[in-house]
mmCIF file of C-alpha atoms in Angstrom:
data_model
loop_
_atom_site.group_PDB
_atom_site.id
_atom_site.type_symbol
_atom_site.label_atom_id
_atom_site.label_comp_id
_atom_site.label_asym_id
_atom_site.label_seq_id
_atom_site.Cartn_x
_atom_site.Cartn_y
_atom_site.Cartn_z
ATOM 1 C CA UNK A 13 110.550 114.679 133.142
ATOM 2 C CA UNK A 14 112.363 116.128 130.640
ATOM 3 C CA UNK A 15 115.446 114.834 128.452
ATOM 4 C CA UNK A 16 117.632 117.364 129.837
ATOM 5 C CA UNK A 17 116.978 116.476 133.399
ATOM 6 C CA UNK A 18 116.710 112.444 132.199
ATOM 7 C CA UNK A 19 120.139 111.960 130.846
ATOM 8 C CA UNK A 20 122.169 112.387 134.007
ATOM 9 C CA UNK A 21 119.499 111.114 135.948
ATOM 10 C CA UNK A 22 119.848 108.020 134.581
ATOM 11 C CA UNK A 23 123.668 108.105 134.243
ATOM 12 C CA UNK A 24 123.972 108.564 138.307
ATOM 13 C CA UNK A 25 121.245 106.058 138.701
ATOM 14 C CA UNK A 26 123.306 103.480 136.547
ATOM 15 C CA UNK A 27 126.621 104.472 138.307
ATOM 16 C CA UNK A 28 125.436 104.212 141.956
ATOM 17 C CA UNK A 29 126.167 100.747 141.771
ATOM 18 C CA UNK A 30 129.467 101.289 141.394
ATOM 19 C CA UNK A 31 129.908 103.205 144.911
ATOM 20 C CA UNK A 32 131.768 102.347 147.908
ATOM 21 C CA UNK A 33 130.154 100.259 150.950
ATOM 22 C CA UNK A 34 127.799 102.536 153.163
ATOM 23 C CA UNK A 35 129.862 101.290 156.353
ATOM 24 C CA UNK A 36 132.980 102.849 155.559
ATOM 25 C CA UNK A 37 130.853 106.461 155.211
ATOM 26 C CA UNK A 38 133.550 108.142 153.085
ATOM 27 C CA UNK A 39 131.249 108.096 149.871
ATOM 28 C CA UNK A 40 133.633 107.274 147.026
ATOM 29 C CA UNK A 41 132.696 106.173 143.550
ATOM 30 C CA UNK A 42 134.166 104.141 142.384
ATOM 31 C CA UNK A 43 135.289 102.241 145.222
ATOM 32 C CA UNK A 44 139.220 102.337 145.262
ATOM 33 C CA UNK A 45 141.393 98.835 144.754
ATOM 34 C CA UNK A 46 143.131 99.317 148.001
ATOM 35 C CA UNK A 47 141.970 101.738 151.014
ATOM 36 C CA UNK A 48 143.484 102.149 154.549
ATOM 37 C CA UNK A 49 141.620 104.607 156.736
ATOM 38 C CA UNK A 50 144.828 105.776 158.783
ATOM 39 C CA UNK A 51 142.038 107.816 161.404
ATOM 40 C CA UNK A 52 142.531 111.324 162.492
ATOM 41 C CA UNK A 53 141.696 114.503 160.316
ATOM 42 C CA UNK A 54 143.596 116.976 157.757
ATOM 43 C CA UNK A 55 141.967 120.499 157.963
ATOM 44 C CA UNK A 56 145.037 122.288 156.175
ATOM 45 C CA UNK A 57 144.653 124.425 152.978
ATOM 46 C CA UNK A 58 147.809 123.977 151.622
ATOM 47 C CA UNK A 59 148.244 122.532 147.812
ATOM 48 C CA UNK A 60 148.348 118.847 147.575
ATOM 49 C CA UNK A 61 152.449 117.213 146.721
ATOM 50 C CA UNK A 62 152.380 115.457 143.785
ATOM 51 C CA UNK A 63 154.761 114.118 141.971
ATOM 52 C CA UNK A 64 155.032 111.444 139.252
ATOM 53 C CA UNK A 65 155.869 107.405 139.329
ATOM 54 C CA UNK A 66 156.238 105.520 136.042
ATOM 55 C CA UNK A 67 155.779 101.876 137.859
ATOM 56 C CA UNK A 68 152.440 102.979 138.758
ATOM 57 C CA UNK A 69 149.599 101.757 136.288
ATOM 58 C CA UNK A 70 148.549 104.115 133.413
ATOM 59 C CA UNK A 71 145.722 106.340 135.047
ATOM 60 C CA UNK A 72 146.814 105.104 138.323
ATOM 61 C CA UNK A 73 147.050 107.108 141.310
ATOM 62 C CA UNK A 74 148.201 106.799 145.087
ATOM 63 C CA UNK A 75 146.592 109.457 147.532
ATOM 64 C CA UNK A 76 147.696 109.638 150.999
ATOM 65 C CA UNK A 77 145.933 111.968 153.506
ATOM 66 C CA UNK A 78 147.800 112.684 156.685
ATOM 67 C CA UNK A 79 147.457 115.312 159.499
ATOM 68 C CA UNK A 80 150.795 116.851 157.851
ATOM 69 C CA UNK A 81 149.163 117.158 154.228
ATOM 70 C CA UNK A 82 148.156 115.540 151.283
ATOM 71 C CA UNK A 83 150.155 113.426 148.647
ATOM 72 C CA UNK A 84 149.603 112.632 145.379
ATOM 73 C CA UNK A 85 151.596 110.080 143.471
ATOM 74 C CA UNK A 86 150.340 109.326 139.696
ATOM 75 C CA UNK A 87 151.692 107.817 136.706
ATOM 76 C CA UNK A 88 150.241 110.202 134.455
ATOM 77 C CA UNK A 89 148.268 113.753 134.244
ATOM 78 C CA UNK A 90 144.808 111.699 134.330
ATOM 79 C CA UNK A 91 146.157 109.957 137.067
ATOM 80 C CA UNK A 92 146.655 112.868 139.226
ATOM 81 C CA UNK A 93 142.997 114.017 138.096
ATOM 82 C CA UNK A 94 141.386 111.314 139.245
ATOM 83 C CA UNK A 95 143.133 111.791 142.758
ATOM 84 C CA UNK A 96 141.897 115.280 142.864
ATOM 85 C CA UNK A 97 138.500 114.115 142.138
ATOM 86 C CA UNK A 98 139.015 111.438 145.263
ATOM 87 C CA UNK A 99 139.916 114.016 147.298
ATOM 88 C CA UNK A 100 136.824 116.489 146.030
ATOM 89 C CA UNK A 101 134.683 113.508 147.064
ATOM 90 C CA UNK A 102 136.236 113.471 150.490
ATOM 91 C CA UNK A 103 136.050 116.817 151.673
ATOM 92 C CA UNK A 104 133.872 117.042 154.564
ATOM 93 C CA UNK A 105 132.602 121.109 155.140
ATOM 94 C CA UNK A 106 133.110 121.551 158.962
ATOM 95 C CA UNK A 107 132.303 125.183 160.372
ATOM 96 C CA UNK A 108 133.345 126.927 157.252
ATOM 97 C CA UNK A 109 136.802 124.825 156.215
ATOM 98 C CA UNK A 110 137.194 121.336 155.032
ATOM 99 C CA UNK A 111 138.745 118.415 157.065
ATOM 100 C CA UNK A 112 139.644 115.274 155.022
ATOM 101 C CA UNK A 113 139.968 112.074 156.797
ATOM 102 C CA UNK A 114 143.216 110.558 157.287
ATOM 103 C CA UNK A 115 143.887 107.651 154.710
ATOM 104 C CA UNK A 116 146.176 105.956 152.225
ATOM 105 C CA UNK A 117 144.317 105.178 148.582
ATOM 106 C CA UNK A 118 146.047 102.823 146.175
ATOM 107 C CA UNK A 119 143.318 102.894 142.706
ATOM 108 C CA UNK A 120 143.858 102.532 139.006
ATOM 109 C CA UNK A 121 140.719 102.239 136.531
ATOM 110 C CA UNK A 122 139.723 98.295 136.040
ATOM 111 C CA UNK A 123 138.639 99.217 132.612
ATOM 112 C CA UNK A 124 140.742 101.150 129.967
ATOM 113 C CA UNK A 125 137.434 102.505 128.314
ATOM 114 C CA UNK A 126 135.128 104.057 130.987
ATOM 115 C CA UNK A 127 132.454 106.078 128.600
ATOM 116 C CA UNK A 128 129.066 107.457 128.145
ATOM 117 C CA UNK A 129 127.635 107.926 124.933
ATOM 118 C CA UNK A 130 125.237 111.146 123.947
ATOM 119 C CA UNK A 131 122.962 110.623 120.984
ATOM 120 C CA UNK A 132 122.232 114.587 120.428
ATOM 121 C CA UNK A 133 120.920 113.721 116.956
ATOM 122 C CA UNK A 134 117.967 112.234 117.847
ATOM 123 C CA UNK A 135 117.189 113.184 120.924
ATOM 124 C CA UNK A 136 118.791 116.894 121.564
ATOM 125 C CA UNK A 137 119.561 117.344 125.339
ATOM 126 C CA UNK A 138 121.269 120.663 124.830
ATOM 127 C CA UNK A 139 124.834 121.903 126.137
ATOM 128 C CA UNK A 140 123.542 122.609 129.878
ATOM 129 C CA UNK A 141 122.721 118.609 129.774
ATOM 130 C CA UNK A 142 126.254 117.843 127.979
ATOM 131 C CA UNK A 143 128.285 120.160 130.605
ATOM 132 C CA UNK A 144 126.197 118.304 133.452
ATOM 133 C CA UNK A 145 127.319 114.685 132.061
ATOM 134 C CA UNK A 146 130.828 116.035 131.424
ATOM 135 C CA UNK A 147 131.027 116.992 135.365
ATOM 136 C CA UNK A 148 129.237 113.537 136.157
ATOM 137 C CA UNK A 149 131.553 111.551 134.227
ATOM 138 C CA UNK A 150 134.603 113.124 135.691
ATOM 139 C CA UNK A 151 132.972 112.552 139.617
ATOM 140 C CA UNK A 152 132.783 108.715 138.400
ATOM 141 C CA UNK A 153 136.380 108.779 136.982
ATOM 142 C CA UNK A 154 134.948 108.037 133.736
ATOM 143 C CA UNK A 155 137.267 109.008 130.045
ATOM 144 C CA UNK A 156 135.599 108.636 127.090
ATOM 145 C CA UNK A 157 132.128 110.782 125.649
ATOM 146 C CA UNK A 158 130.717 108.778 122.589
ATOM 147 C CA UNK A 159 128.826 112.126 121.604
ATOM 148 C CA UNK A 160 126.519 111.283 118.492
ATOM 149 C CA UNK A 161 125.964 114.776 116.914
ATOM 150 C CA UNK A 162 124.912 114.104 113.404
ATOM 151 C CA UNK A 163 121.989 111.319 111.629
ATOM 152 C CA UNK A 164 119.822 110.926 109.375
ATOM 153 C CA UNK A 165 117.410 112.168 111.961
ATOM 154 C CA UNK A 166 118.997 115.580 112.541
ATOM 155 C CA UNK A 167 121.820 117.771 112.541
ATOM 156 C CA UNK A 168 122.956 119.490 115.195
ATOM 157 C CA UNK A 169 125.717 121.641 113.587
ATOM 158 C CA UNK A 170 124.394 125.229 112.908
ATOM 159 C CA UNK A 171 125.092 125.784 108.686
ATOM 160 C CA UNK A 172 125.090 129.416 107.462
ATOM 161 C CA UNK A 173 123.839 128.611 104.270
#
């Protein structure tokens, strides 16, 4: 196997543990403080409402799914990222569109520092490998890349002269 395909191999096989129970069947990772599966299905296209609340924890987000739409509610920009993300991860593809189950989500990150570290200088993975971890870490709500670019070992930086 090679490095490139190793890196987020191993990164999804740490982070499965992190996922929501099988029975509920909605598939999200990380598993949300507070979920309330209201039942029924949104299949609208329209943009999601967001809008911001202060009193809601820093990263914190509440996303409520509802025949009539969607609603975001998030303290801050990362906030409302990690709802969209949610909702990515809850879009089920039925005959060409995408339904969304009905549901109210209530989540802010446990941790303040949620990272993966890179160590490019001894062990180069390349930027298709990077770009695939930056994707991954988003999917797993995750904010900080620890990218170790330069050693003793190597150099990554490309130096005219």
């Amino acid at each position: 196997m090679t490095r490139a395909i190793l890196l987020p191999a191993l990164l999804v096989a740490f982070l499965s543990a992190f996922a929501a129970d099988p029975a509920q069947g909605l598939g999200l990772v990380p598993r949300p403080q507070k979920l309330r599966v209201l039942g029924g299905t949104y299949r609208g296209t329209g943009v999601p409402e967001c809008r911001r609340d202060s009193s809601l924890p820093r990263e914190g987000y509440g996303l409520s799914v509802t025949p009539e739409g969607v609603r975001i509610v998030s303290s801050t920009d990362a906030g409302r990222f990690y709802a969209l993300e949610t909702l990515k991860q809850l879009a089920q593809p039925r005959l060409g569109k995408l339904a969304f189950p009905c549901l109210e989500i209530r989540d802010a990150p446990r941790f303040g520092w949620r990272g993966v570290h890179i160590d490019d200088s001894r062990h180069f993975f390349g930027k298709a490998a990077v770009k695939r971890t930056l994707d991954l870490m988003a999917f797993h709500k995750m904010n900080v890349l620890h990218w170790h670019l330069t050693d003793d070992e190597g150099w990554r930086f490309p130096v005219a002269k």
